[in-house]
Structure formats: structure tokens, C-alpha cells
Amino acid sequence: MNKFVKNSVLMSVALVAVAGASTQVAHAAGKELNWTLTGDLKTTDPSNVADIPSQNAVQATGEGLYRVGTSGQPELAAAQSVDVSDDGLTWTFKLRDNLKWSDGSQLTAHDFVCSWQRTNNPKTAAIGSMFFSGIKNADAIQSGKVTDMNQLGVKALDDTTLQVTLDRPLPQLKAELAMMYFFPEKESFVTATGKAFGTTAKDSLASGPYVLKKWDGSSSTYQYVKNPYYWDADAVKTPAVNVTTTADATTSFNLYNAGKADFAQLNATQARNSKHKHGFTTVHTAATTYMTMNQKNPVLKNVKLRQAMSYAVNREKLAKNVLTGAAEPAKTFVAKGLTKDPNTGKDFVDTAHTKYVSYNKAEAAKLWAAGLKETGKKTVKLTLLTGDTDAAKQTGQYLQSQLETNLKGLQVSVKSVPAKQTSALTKAGKFDLGLSTWNADYTDPVDMLQTLVTGASWNLTGWSDPKYDELYRKATVTDANDKAARYKDLVAAEQYAEKQGAVAPLTYSKITALQNPDVKGVYVNPVGGTFDWKHAEKK
């Protein structure tokens, strides 16, 4: 997934709350919700969702075979039952018989086939195609080796029966199927709208709790209205969610305090000053901010130099002093809270942590000197690419200071640009060091570790290591059906990546906000789209 648009949100604000009260604020009466977001809605095309506002939109207006429940785990949604073969390679879903699109037409198993084939078709160039790896022939179709889309492992046995066939067992499949990339798409509607599909409200079609209204493709305000055709419409208590996108957290904060919004995103300063307000809350997200080191720069191919840069950063001070509590020091690349050790119950990050993701000035200086000697360099100049939000720029300046102070002969210049430019420059490989955030799409370490595999679509640093690839292959192929062995492989892959300096993990993101105490039931999803308003209700 394109996470770089996400970075501008995660690095600039602390997002979301589950409950809480304002101070002496008179909020607007009525049952509609008034929500503010930092970041523009870009698309409602399930195949090509990249940014958080768009993920929220597709999550609000769509639904797949599963939906992430309030427990944080996937629950059957459009599907009412599933039968899995003994070898784990065939999943047969029975859909609910009352599924409809927001235009009143029947939603069938064929709509899932349409969506999945479209997402995997190379002509679509879909962002979500990477998550289909392991579904029969998905990799071959995406690479062009197979051109018949009907060879993809998804078939409609009838209108309400969908059969999914795999090339290999996918323990993470249930979690993946809750992702928006697996949502249905109505073929006749996609064909009729053509390139306009998902670009405006009228070019969007809903299958979920809400229908998008009043969005012309660039509107700073739009609305989610309850979908009367949604199969579980009785559970939806909020008639409408009115969204206002703001340029920064200050605007949303002011709207909240003026009683014009039920939710306010907080930047680091606001969070620090709002800690004692009754409506303040902090929630952990499954996101890791990390420094990338582009292997296109010959200097950064040296493992000792990469290790040195990781050792040179004091993550405790970054989290506490720079991000003022809106983050915590990272110990791994894989985000906190994704999975637990099947034997001990410990979080993956506690099992997989190594010394290579820690602050050690002496070791940093030693490795830097050795690396310079190996490369024949006495001095090195690098550019650090960041977003242009306050938090991103402050983090960039902190990294610049840490690296230059602790690594003799290193000169770092910080280049801060808008999110769209950050994404374009990163994809084009036009950077030395980069500041990135990966927000996990589903609750499995594979989601993040796959980005480090040789040739992976989101391996944007060019790092390639056969040993890492083999560890990943063991986890996802050889030991896929052995829970304990698979977990051990994933830990080994994480630890090897840390040792090789594939990336330098910095912080785990937190989100903070003020929310109207009269608003209940807004579920904050730690993976994928942030907000789920299905069960929201304003008293």
C-alpha cells in the first residue's frame, strides 16, 4: 500500500479517540456527527486506496467478506459462513441473501470476482494487488505470465457462493479479506463510469453502512449518509457523518472548541497542553515510523554504515522531547500489537527486538569509522527526505542533529516537501535517506515484513538479501501451516533485517484527540482505515 500519503497524517497529528468529554464546550445538537480530518479524500476505488481519508471513505461505504469488529479481529460480514478445506487451500463462502448495492440492485458473488480480477489485472496497476499474493495464479497474472483473468483463484459458483483457491496456505487470509482491496465492485457500474470510477460521489457505489454524498473530487467538505440498502442497516444509528478536511490540526482544534466539530485531531503541542482536559485520550496504532536508506547510493550499500546510523539515534528523546508523547521508541520494524508469541504470549516486538535497534554512541562511531574505511570515504553527504508537516520536519531536524553529532564526517541536509512529492520522489528513488511510516493493513507481521523482500512493490530502498528472502519464504510457504514454526521464522526475518540495517525503526505511533463525550461507539481501527462509524451514536 502507498503509505506515504499516510505519513503526512501520522507524522502531523495524533488521530483518534474512543470516548471522552470536552471542557466547557456547547456542541451542536442532533444525531449527525461532525468530524474533522487532516488530509483530502482522493478516491473511493477499493482497488487503489492509498491515503487515510480514502481508507475511511471506502471502509464507511463498503464491506467485504469480513469486517474488523470492535475486538480488533475480523468477523464475517458480507459472508454468513465459510468452509475451509483440510489443506487450507480452498475457502468456500456463503454470502448473505439480502446483500444489495446502494442503488438497490442485488450484490452477488460475481461482484467479488469482478473486483478481484480487476485488482489483479496489470492494466489496472492497482495498489492493492500485492495483497493477493498466494491466491491461485495472482502472482502469475500480475507478472504477465498468465493473461486469462479467469485463472485467478476466485469463482462464483452461484449468486451467493464464492470459492477462493490458494497456491499455498495463507494463515493471514482472514485478516486480509477484511481489507478494502477485497471489497466487491459492480462490473456494470465500473464499466459505465470508466476512468471516473471512484473520483466523485456520483461515480461511487456503496455496499456498506453509508453512502458518500456532496464530494466532487476535491471538496473540503462531504457527507456519509446512512445506506438504507445495507444488510445490517438496523445496527447503524447515525443518519449522517459530516466531514470537514482541514489544512492543519490547529483548524480542527479551533472548530472543536467552537462547538462545530465532535472530533479534533491534535498535534504534539496541543496534545501536551490538552492532557488534563476531560476529552483527551491516547490510542496506540499499528504503525512504525522508520528511516529508509536508499541502496541506489553506493555508500548506503555498506552494512556497517547503515548499522551506525541506526545506533546513532536516541529514540527515547525523539519520542519524549520531539514528538512530546505522541509516539514511543520503536524496538522493531514490525509494529507493536500485531501478534503474540504462541508459546509465551509476549508481543512480537518483545520477542524479536535486537541490539541493532537501540542507541549506542560508541558502537555507532566505531561502525561508522569502519564503514568509511571499507568504502574509501572520509566524508559523506546525504539528503534526508521528509514530509512538510511540523512533526515530520522536527523529526528530520532531530535526525540530522543526531547523525551529524554522532557520526564524524557525515553531513545531512533535510529536504521537506508535501506528501505527494514525498511519495513521487521516494517511488522514483530520488532520495538518500527517507522518513516513512508504515501503518499495518492487517494483524500479521507478514504485512510489514513483505516490504523488505527483494523486488517487492513497496521495497523502495532496493535492499536485497537472499537470506532474508529465504526466511520470509519459510514463514509464508514452508511453515505456513505450522503456527509455532511460522512465528519463529517471522522473528528470525525481523532480527536479520535489523542486523543488516534494512531500515532503521524509530518510533511506534500513538494517536491523541479530543472527542465530544456525547459520541459513543466510534471504533478506532489500529490497522487499515482509522475510523469505523458503523456503530457510532450521538446521544
Coordinates of C-alpha atoms in Angstrom, one line a residue:
M1 CA 0.0 0.0 0.0
N2 CA 1.1 3.5 -0.6
K3 CA 1.9 4.7 2.8
F4 CA 3.5 8.0 2.0
V5 CA 0.2 10.0 2.0
K6 CA -0.5 8.3 5.3
N7 CA 2.8 9.7 6.6
S8 CA 1.6 13.3 6.5
V9 CA -1.3 12.3 8.8
L10 CA 0.6 10.1 11.2
M11 CA 3.5 12.4 11.5
S12 CA 1.5 15.6 11.8
V13 CA -1.3 14.7 14.1
A14 CA -2.4 12.3 16.7
L15 CA -5.6 10.9 15.4
V16 CA -8.5 9.4 17.2
A17 CA -10.4 8.8 20.4
V18 CA -12.8 6.3 21.7
A19 CA -14.6 8.4 24.2
G20 CA -14.1 11.4 26.4
A21 CA -15.6 14.7 27.3
S22 CA -14.9 18.3 26.3
T23 CA -14.5 21.0 28.8
Q24 CA -17.0 23.9 28.7
V25 CA -17.9 23.4 25.0
A26 CA -21.5 23.5 23.7
H27 CA -21.5 21.0 20.9
A28 CA -24.1 21.1 18.1
A29 CA -27.3 19.4 18.8
G30 CA -28.6 16.5 16.8
K31 CA -27.7 13.0 15.9
E32 CA -25.4 13.7 12.9
L33 CA -21.7 13.6 13.6
N34 CA -19.4 16.4 12.6
W35 CA -15.9 15.1 12.0
T36 CA -12.6 16.8 11.0
L37 CA -9.7 15.1 9.2
T38 CA -6.3 16.4 8.1
G39 CA -5.9 15.2 4.6
D40 CA -8.0 15.2 1.5
L41 CA -10.2 12.4 0.2
K42 CA -8.6 11.1 -3.0
T43 CA -10.6 8.1 -4.2
T44 CA -13.3 5.5 -3.3
D45 CA -11.9 2.9 -5.7
P46 CA -11.3 -0.1 -3.5
S47 CA -8.5 -1.3 -5.7
N48 CA -6.5 1.8 -5.4
V49 CA -6.8 3.2 -1.9
A50 CA -3.7 4.9 -0.6
D51 CA -4.4 7.5 2.0
I52 CA -6.2 7.5 5.3
P53 CA -9.2 9.7 4.4
S54 CA -9.8 7.4 1.3
Q55 CA -9.5 4.3 3.5
N56 CA -12.0 5.8 5.9
A57 CA -14.3 6.5 2.9
V58 CA -14.1 3.0 1.5
Q59 CA -14.5 1.5 4.9
A60 CA -17.6 3.6 5.6
T61 CA -19.2 2.9 2.2
G62 CA -18.0 -0.7 1.5
E63 CA -17.7 -4.1 3.1
G64 CA -16.0 -7.4 2.3
L65 CA -16.5 -11.0 3.3
Y66 CA -15.2 -9.9 6.7
R67 CA -15.2 -6.7 8.6
V68 CA -12.9 -5.8 11.5
G69 CA -15.0 -6.0 14.7
T70 CA -14.7 -3.9 17.8
S71 CA -12.5 -6.7 19.2
G72 CA -9.9 -5.8 16.5
Q73 CA -10.4 -9.2 14.9
P74 CA -12.1 -10.0 11.5
E75 CA -15.7 -11.1 11.7
L76 CA -17.9 -12.4 9.0
A77 CA -19.8 -9.6 7.2
A78 CA -21.0 -10.0 3.6
A79 CA -20.4 -13.7 4.1
Q80 CA -22.6 -15.5 6.6
S81 CA -20.4 -18.7 6.7
V82 CA -17.2 -20.1 5.4
D83 CA -15.9 -23.7 4.9
V84 CA -12.1 -24.2 4.7
S85 CA -10.7 -27.4 3.2
D86 CA -8.4 -29.6 5.4
D87 CA -5.3 -28.5 3.4
G88 CA -6.3 -24.8 3.8
L89 CA -6.2 -24.2 0.0
T90 CA -9.9 -23.9 -0.7
W91 CA -12.2 -21.4 1.1
T92 CA -15.9 -21.5 0.2
F93 CA -18.1 -18.6 1.3
K94 CA -21.8 -18.5 1.5
L95 CA -23.0 -14.9 1.1
R96 CA -25.9 -13.3 2.9
D97 CA -29.0 -13.5 0.7
N98 CA -30.0 -9.8 1.4
L99 CA -26.9 -8.1 0.0
K100 CA -27.6 -5.0 -2.1
W101 CA -25.8 -2.1 -3.6
S102 CA -26.8 1.4 -2.7
D103 CA -28.7 1.7 -6.0
G104 CA -31.0 -1.1 -4.8
S105 CA -29.5 -3.8 -7.1
Q106 CA -28.5 -7.2 -5.9
L107 CA -24.9 -7.7 -4.7
T108 CA -23.7 -11.2 -5.7
A109 CA -20.6 -13.4 -5.6
H110 CA -19.9 -12.2 -9.2
D111 CA -19.2 -8.7 -7.8
F112 CA -16.3 -10.1 -5.8
V113 CA -15.0 -11.9 -8.8
C114 CA -15.1 -8.7 -10.8
S115 CA -13.3 -6.7 -8.1
W116 CA -10.6 -9.3 -7.6
Q117 CA -9.9 -9.8 -11.3
R118 CA -9.8 -6.0 -11.8
T119 CA -7.4 -5.5 -8.9
N120 CA -5.0 -8.2 -10.2
N121 CA -5.2 -7.2 -13.8
P122 CA -1.8 -5.5 -14.6
K123 CA -3.7 -2.9 -16.7
T124 CA -5.3 -1.6 -13.6
A125 CA -2.0 -1.1 -11.9
A126 CA -3.8 -1.4 -8.6
I127 CA -2.1 -0.5 -5.3
G128 CA -3.9 -3.4 -3.6
S129 CA -2.7 -6.2 -5.9
M130 CA 0.3 -7.0 -3.7
F131 CA -2.0 -8.4 -1.0
F132 CA -3.4 -11.1 -3.4
S133 CA 0.0 -13.0 -3.5
G134 CA -0.8 -16.6 -2.6
I135 CA -4.2 -16.7 -4.1
K136 CA -4.0 -19.1 -7.1
N137 CA -2.3 -17.5 -10.1
A138 CA -2.4 -14.0 -8.6
D139 CA 1.4 -13.6 -8.9
A140 CA 1.5 -15.1 -12.4
I141 CA -1.3 -12.8 -13.6
Q142 CA 0.4 -9.7 -12.1
S143 CA 3.7 -10.6 -13.7
G144 CA 2.0 -11.2 -17.1
K145 CA 2.8 -14.9 -17.2
V146 CA -0.9 -15.7 -17.1
T147 CA -3.2 -13.5 -19.1
D148 CA -6.5 -15.2 -18.7
M149 CA -8.1 -13.5 -15.7
N150 CA -10.5 -16.4 -15.2
Q151 CA -7.4 -18.4 -14.0
L152 CA -7.4 -16.3 -10.8
G153 CA -8.4 -18.4 -7.8
V154 CA -11.8 -16.9 -7.3
K155 CA -15.1 -18.2 -8.7
A156 CA -18.8 -17.5 -8.3
L157 CA -20.3 -21.0 -8.0
D158 CA -23.7 -19.2 -8.0
D159 CA -25.0 -15.8 -6.9
T160 CA -24.4 -16.4 -3.2
T161 CA -21.5 -18.9 -3.2
L162 CA -17.9 -17.7 -3.7
Q163 CA -15.0 -20.1 -3.9
V164 CA -11.4 -19.0 -3.3
T165 CA -8.5 -21.2 -4.2
L166 CA -4.9 -20.7 -3.0
D167 CA -1.5 -21.6 -4.3
R168 CA -0.3 -22.0 -0.8
P169 CA -1.8 -21.8 2.7
L170 CA -2.3 -18.2 3.9
P171 CA -2.7 -18.1 7.7
Q172 CA -3.3 -14.3 7.3
L173 CA -6.1 -14.6 4.7
K174 CA -9.0 -14.0 7.1
A175 CA -7.4 -10.7 8.2
E176 CA -6.6 -9.8 4.6
L177 CA -10.1 -10.4 3.4
A178 CA -11.3 -7.6 5.8
M179 CA -9.2 -5.2 3.8
M180 CA -10.9 -2.9 1.3
Y181 CA -8.8 -4.3 -1.6
F182 CA -11.0 -7.4 -1.3
F183 CA -14.3 -5.5 -1.3
P184 CA -16.8 -6.2 -4.2
E185 CA -17.1 -3.9 -7.3
K186 CA -20.1 -3.9 -9.6
E187 CA -18.9 -4.6 -13.1
S188 CA -21.6 -2.6 -14.9
F189 CA -21.0 0.4 -12.8
V190 CA -17.2 0.3 -13.1
T191 CA -17.6 0.0 -16.9
A192 CA -20.1 2.8 -17.1
T193 CA -18.0 5.2 -15.1
G194 CA -14.7 4.2 -16.7
K195 CA -11.8 6.4 -15.6
A196 CA -14.1 8.4 -13.4
F197 CA -14.8 5.4 -11.1
G198 CA -14.3 6.5 -7.5
T199 CA -13.4 10.1 -8.3
T200 CA -16.6 11.7 -7.1
A201 CA -19.7 10.8 -5.0
K202 CA -21.8 10.2 -8.1
D203 CA -19.1 7.9 -9.5
S204 CA -19.1 5.8 -6.4
L205 CA -21.3 3.0 -5.4
A206 CA -21.8 1.7 -1.8
S207 CA -22.2 -1.7 -0.3
G208 CA -21.5 -0.7 3.3
P209 CA -23.1 1.2 6.2
Y210 CA -23.0 4.7 4.5
V211 CA -23.3 6.3 1.0
L212 CA -20.9 9.1 0.1
K213 CA -22.6 12.5 -0.8
K214 CA -21.5 16.0 -1.7
W215 CA -18.0 15.1 -2.8
D216 CA -17.0 16.5 -6.3
G217 CA -13.5 15.0 -6.2
S218 CA -11.9 18.0 -4.4
S219 CA -14.5 19.1 -1.9
S220 CA -13.1 20.0 1.5
T221 CA -16.5 19.0 3.0
Y222 CA -18.5 15.9 2.2
Q223 CA -21.0 13.6 3.9
Y224 CA -21.7 10.0 4.7
V225 CA -25.4 9.2 4.7
K226 CA -26.9 6.0 6.1
N227 CA -27.3 3.4 3.4
P228 CA -30.9 2.0 3.6
Y229 CA -29.9 -1.0 1.5
Y230 CA -27.1 -2.1 3.7
W231 CA -27.8 -5.7 5.1
D232 CA -27.2 -4.6 8.7
A233 CA -28.8 -1.1 8.4
D234 CA -30.6 -1.6 11.7
A235 CA -27.3 -1.5 13.5
V236 CA -26.4 1.9 12.0
K237 CA -27.7 4.6 14.4
T238 CA -26.1 7.7 12.9
P239 CA -28.0 9.2 10.0
A240 CA -25.0 11.1 8.6
V241 CA -21.4 11.9 9.3
N242 CA -20.4 15.3 8.1
V243 CA -16.6 15.5 7.3
T244 CA -14.5 18.7 7.1
T245 CA -10.9 18.4 5.9
T246 CA -8.6 20.9 7.4
A247 CA -5.2 22.1 6.4
D248 CA -3.7 21.5 9.9
A249 CA -4.6 20.4 13.4
T250 CA -5.0 23.9 14.6
T251 CA -8.0 24.5 12.4
S252 CA -9.8 21.3 13.6
F253 CA -8.9 22.1 17.2
N254 CA -10.5 25.5 16.8
L255 CA -13.6 24.0 15.2
Y256 CA -13.9 21.6 18.1
N257 CA -13.6 24.4 20.7
A258 CA -16.1 26.5 18.8
G259 CA -18.7 23.6 19.1
K260 CA -18.6 23.0 15.3
A261 CA -16.9 19.6 15.4
D262 CA -17.3 16.5 17.5
F263 CA -13.7 15.4 17.0
A264 CA -10.4 17.3 16.9
Q265 CA -7.1 16.0 15.8
L266 CA -4.2 17.1 18.0
N267 CA -0.6 17.9 17.1
A268 CA 2.1 17.3 19.6
T269 CA 1.9 20.7 21.2
Q270 CA -1.9 20.5 21.5
A271 CA -1.6 17.0 22.9
R272 CA 0.8 18.2 25.6
N273 CA -1.4 21.1 26.5
S274 CA -4.6 19.1 26.5
K275 CA -3.6 16.2 28.7
H276 CA -5.7 17.3 31.6
K277 CA -8.8 18.0 29.6
H278 CA -11.6 15.5 30.1
G279 CA -12.0 14.8 26.4
F280 CA -8.3 13.9 25.9
T281 CA -7.3 10.3 25.1
T282 CA -4.4 8.4 23.6
V283 CA -4.6 5.3 21.5
H284 CA -1.8 3.1 20.1
T285 CA -1.8 2.4 16.3
A286 CA -0.2 -0.4 14.5
A287 CA 2.3 1.9 12.8
T288 CA 6.1 2.3 12.8
T289 CA 8.0 5.3 11.6
Y290 CA 11.4 4.5 10.3
M291 CA 14.4 5.8 8.4
T292 CA 15.0 4.3 5.0
M293 CA 18.5 4.2 3.4
N294 CA 18.4 4.0 -0.4
Q295 CA 20.7 1.4 -1.8
K296 CA 21.0 3.3 -5.1
N297 CA 23.5 5.4 -3.2
P298 CA 26.7 3.2 -3.2
V299 CA 27.7 4.4 0.3
L300 CA 24.4 3.1 1.8
K301 CA 25.1 -0.4 0.5
N302 CA 27.6 -0.7 3.3
V303 CA 26.0 -2.6 6.2
K304 CA 28.3 -1.0 8.8
L305 CA 27.3 2.5 7.8
R306 CA 23.6 1.6 7.9
Q307 CA 24.1 -0.1 11.3
A308 CA 25.9 3.0 12.6
M309 CA 23.1 5.3 11.6
S310 CA 20.6 3.2 13.5
Y311 CA 22.8 3.2 16.6
A312 CA 23.3 7.0 16.3
V313 CA 19.6 7.9 17.1
N314 CA 18.3 8.3 20.6
R315 CA 14.8 7.1 20.1
E316 CA 13.7 7.8 23.7
K317 CA 14.4 11.5 23.3
L318 CA 12.8 11.6 19.8
A319 CA 9.6 10.2 21.3
K320 CA 9.6 12.2 24.5
N321 CA 11.1 15.5 23.6
V322 CA 10.5 16.0 19.9
L323 CA 7.1 14.2 19.5
T324 CA 6.2 15.0 23.1
G325 CA 4.5 11.8 23.9
A326 CA 2.7 11.2 20.6
A327 CA 4.9 8.2 19.9
E328 CA 7.0 5.7 21.8
P329 CA 10.5 4.4 21.0
A330 CA 10.5 1.6 18.4
K331 CA 12.2 -1.7 19.1
T332 CA 11.4 -3.4 15.8
F333 CA 10.3 -2.7 12.3
V334 CA 7.1 -4.7 12.8
A335 CA 4.6 -2.6 14.7
K336 CA 3.5 -3.2 18.2
G337 CA 0.4 -5.2 18.9
L338 CA 0.2 -7.2 15.6
T339 CA 0.7 -10.7 17.0
K340 CA 1.9 -12.6 20.1
D341 CA 4.3 -15.5 20.7
P342 CA 2.2 -18.6 20.6
N343 CA 4.3 -20.1 23.4
T344 CA 4.7 -17.2 25.8
G345 CA 2.0 -14.7 24.9
K346 CA 4.6 -11.9 24.6
D347 CA 4.1 -9.3 21.9
F348 CA 6.1 -9.9 18.8
V349 CA 8.2 -6.8 19.4
D350 CA 9.5 -8.1 22.7
T351 CA 10.4 -11.4 21.2
A352 CA 12.1 -10.0 18.1
H353 CA 14.0 -7.0 19.5
T354 CA 17.7 -6.9 19.0
K355 CA 20.5 -4.6 20.0
Y356 CA 20.6 -3.2 16.5
V357 CA 17.6 -1.0 17.2
S358 CA 18.9 0.9 20.1
Y359 CA 21.0 4.0 20.9
N360 CA 24.8 3.3 21.3
K361 CA 27.0 6.3 20.5
A362 CA 30.3 4.4 20.9
E363 CA 29.2 1.5 18.7
A364 CA 27.8 4.0 16.1
A365 CA 31.2 5.8 15.9
K366 CA 33.1 2.5 15.7
L367 CA 31.0 1.1 12.9
W368 CA 30.9 4.4 11.1
A369 CA 34.7 4.6 11.0
A370 CA 35.0 1.0 9.9
G371 CA 32.4 1.5 7.2
L372 CA 34.1 4.7 5.9
K373 CA 37.3 2.8 5.6
E374 CA 35.7 0.0 3.6
T375 CA 34.2 2.5 1.2
G376 CA 37.3 4.6 0.9
K377 CA 35.4 7.7 2.1
K378 CA 36.5 10.3 4.7
T379 CA 33.3 12.3 4.5
V380 CA 29.8 11.6 3.3
K381 CA 27.0 14.0 2.3
L382 CA 23.4 12.7 2.4
T383 CA 19.9 14.2 1.9
L384 CA 17.1 13.3 4.3
L385 CA 13.7 13.4 2.6
T386 CA 10.7 14.1 4.9
G387 CA 7.1 15.4 4.6
D388 CA 6.4 19.1 5.2
T389 CA 4.3 18.7 8.4
D390 CA 5.6 20.2 11.6
A391 CA 6.2 16.8 13.2
A392 CA 8.0 15.4 10.1
K393 CA 10.2 18.5 9.8
Q394 CA 11.0 18.4 13.5
T395 CA 11.8 14.7 13.3
G396 CA 14.0 15.4 10.3
Q397 CA 15.9 18.1 12.1
Y398 CA 16.4 15.9 15.1
L399 CA 17.8 13.0 13.0
Q400 CA 20.1 15.5 11.2
S401 CA 21.5 16.6 14.6
Q402 CA 21.9 13.1 15.9
L403 CA 23.6 11.7 12.8
E404 CA 26.0 14.7 12.3
T405 CA 26.8 14.8 16.0
N406 CA 27.5 11.1 16.5
L407 CA 29.0 10.2 13.1
K408 CA 32.1 12.0 12.3
G409 CA 32.4 13.1 8.7
L410 CA 28.7 12.9 7.9
Q411 CA 26.8 15.9 6.6
V412 CA 23.0 15.7 6.4
S413 CA 20.7 18.1 4.6
V414 CA 16.9 17.9 5.2
K415 CA 14.5 18.2 2.3
S416 CA 10.9 18.7 3.4
V417 CA 8.3 18.5 0.7
P418 CA 4.5 18.0 0.5
A419 CA 3.2 14.4 0.9
K420 CA 2.5 13.9 -2.9
Q421 CA 6.1 15.0 -3.7
T422 CA 7.5 12.7 -0.9
S423 CA 5.7 9.8 -2.5
A424 CA 6.8 10.6 -6.0
L425 CA 10.4 11.2 -5.1
T426 CA 10.5 8.0 -3.0
K427 CA 9.0 5.8 -5.7
A428 CA 11.5 7.3 -8.2
G429 CA 14.4 6.5 -5.9
K430 CA 15.4 10.2 -5.7
F431 CA 16.5 10.3 -2.1
D432 CA 19.3 9.1 0.1
L433 CA 17.6 8.9 3.5
G434 CA 13.9 9.0 3.9
L435 CA 11.4 9.3 6.8
S436 CA 8.5 6.8 6.3
T437 CA 5.6 5.4 8.3
W438 CA 4.0 2.0 7.6
N439 CA 0.6 1.6 9.1
A440 CA -0.2 -2.1 9.2
D441 CA -3.1 -3.2 6.9
Y442 CA -3.9 -6.3 8.8
T443 CA -2.9 -8.0 12.1
D444 CA 0.1 -10.1 11.0
P445 CA 3.8 -9.3 10.8
V446 CA 3.8 -10.5 7.2
D447 CA 2.1 -7.2 6.2
M448 CA 5.2 -5.3 7.1
L449 CA 8.0 -7.8 6.5
Q450 CA 6.9 -8.4 2.9
T451 CA 8.0 -4.8 2.1
L452 CA 11.7 -5.9 2.6
V453 CA 11.6 -8.8 0.2
T454 CA 13.7 -8.5 -3.0
G455 CA 11.6 -6.9 -5.7
A456 CA 8.5 -6.3 -3.5
S457 CA 6.4 -3.4 -4.8
W458 CA 7.0 -1.5 -1.6
N459 CA 10.6 -2.3 -1.2
L460 CA 11.6 1.3 -2.2
T461 CA 15.2 1.2 -0.9
G462 CA 16.4 -1.6 -3.2
W463 CA 17.7 -3.6 -0.2
S464 CA 18.0 -7.2 -1.3
D465 CA 19.3 -10.2 0.7
P466 CA 18.9 -13.9 -0.3
K467 CA 19.0 -15.0 3.4
Y468 CA 16.1 -12.6 4.3
D469 CA 14.1 -13.8 1.3
E470 CA 14.6 -17.4 2.3
L471 CA 13.4 -16.7 5.9
Y472 CA 10.4 -14.9 4.6
R473 CA 9.7 -17.8 2.2
K474 CA 9.9 -20.3 5.0
A475 CA 7.4 -18.3 7.0
T476 CA 4.9 -17.9 4.2
V477 CA 5.4 -21.2 2.3
T478 CA 7.3 -24.0 4.0
D479 CA 6.0 -23.4 7.6
A480 CA 2.7 -21.7 6.7
N481 CA 0.6 -24.3 8.4
D482 CA 2.8 -24.7 11.4
K483 CA 1.9 -21.8 13.7
A484 CA 5.0 -22.2 16.0
A485 CA 7.5 -22.7 13.2
R486 CA 6.0 -19.8 11.2
Y487 CA 6.2 -17.5 14.2
K488 CA 9.9 -18.5 14.7
D489 CA 10.6 -17.8 11.0
L490 CA 9.0 -14.3 11.2
V491 CA 11.0 -13.4 14.3
A492 CA 14.2 -14.6 12.6
A493 CA 13.4 -12.5 9.5
E494 CA 12.8 -9.4 11.6
Q495 CA 16.0 -9.9 13.6
Y496 CA 18.0 -10.5 10.4
A497 CA 16.6 -7.3 8.8
E498 CA 17.5 -5.4 12.0
K499 CA 21.1 -6.7 11.9
Q500 CA 21.5 -5.9 8.3
G501 CA 20.1 -2.4 8.7
A502 CA 17.4 -2.9 6.1
V503 CA 15.7 0.1 7.7
A504 CA 16.2 2.0 10.9
P505 CA 13.0 1.8 13.1
L506 CA 12.4 5.0 15.1
T507 CA 9.1 5.2 16.8
Y508 CA 5.7 3.5 17.2
S509 CA 2.9 6.0 16.5
K510 CA 0.3 7.0 19.0
I511 CA -2.9 8.9 18.3
T512 CA -4.4 11.6 20.5
A513 CA -7.6 13.6 20.2
L514 CA -10.5 15.4 21.9
Q515 CA -13.9 13.9 21.2
N516 CA -17.4 15.0 22.2
P517 CA -18.4 12.9 25.2
D518 CA -21.9 12.5 23.7
V519 CA -20.4 10.5 20.8
K520 CA -20.1 6.8 21.6
G521 CA -19.3 3.7 19.6
V522 CA -16.7 5.1 17.1
Y523 CA -14.4 2.2 16.6
V524 CA -10.7 3.1 16.1
N525 CA -9.1 0.5 13.9
P526 CA -5.4 0.1 14.6
V527 CA -4.9 -1.3 11.1
G528 CA -6.2 -0.1 7.8
G529 CA -8.7 2.8 7.8
T530 CA -8.7 4.6 11.1
F531 CA -12.4 5.3 11.8
D532 CA -15.4 3.0 11.6
W533 CA -18.7 4.8 12.3
K534 CA -21.0 1.8 11.8
H535 CA -21.9 1.6 15.5
A536 CA -21.4 5.3 16.2
E537 CA -24.2 7.2 18.1
K538 CA -24.5 10.7 19.3
K539 CA -26.7 11.0 22.4

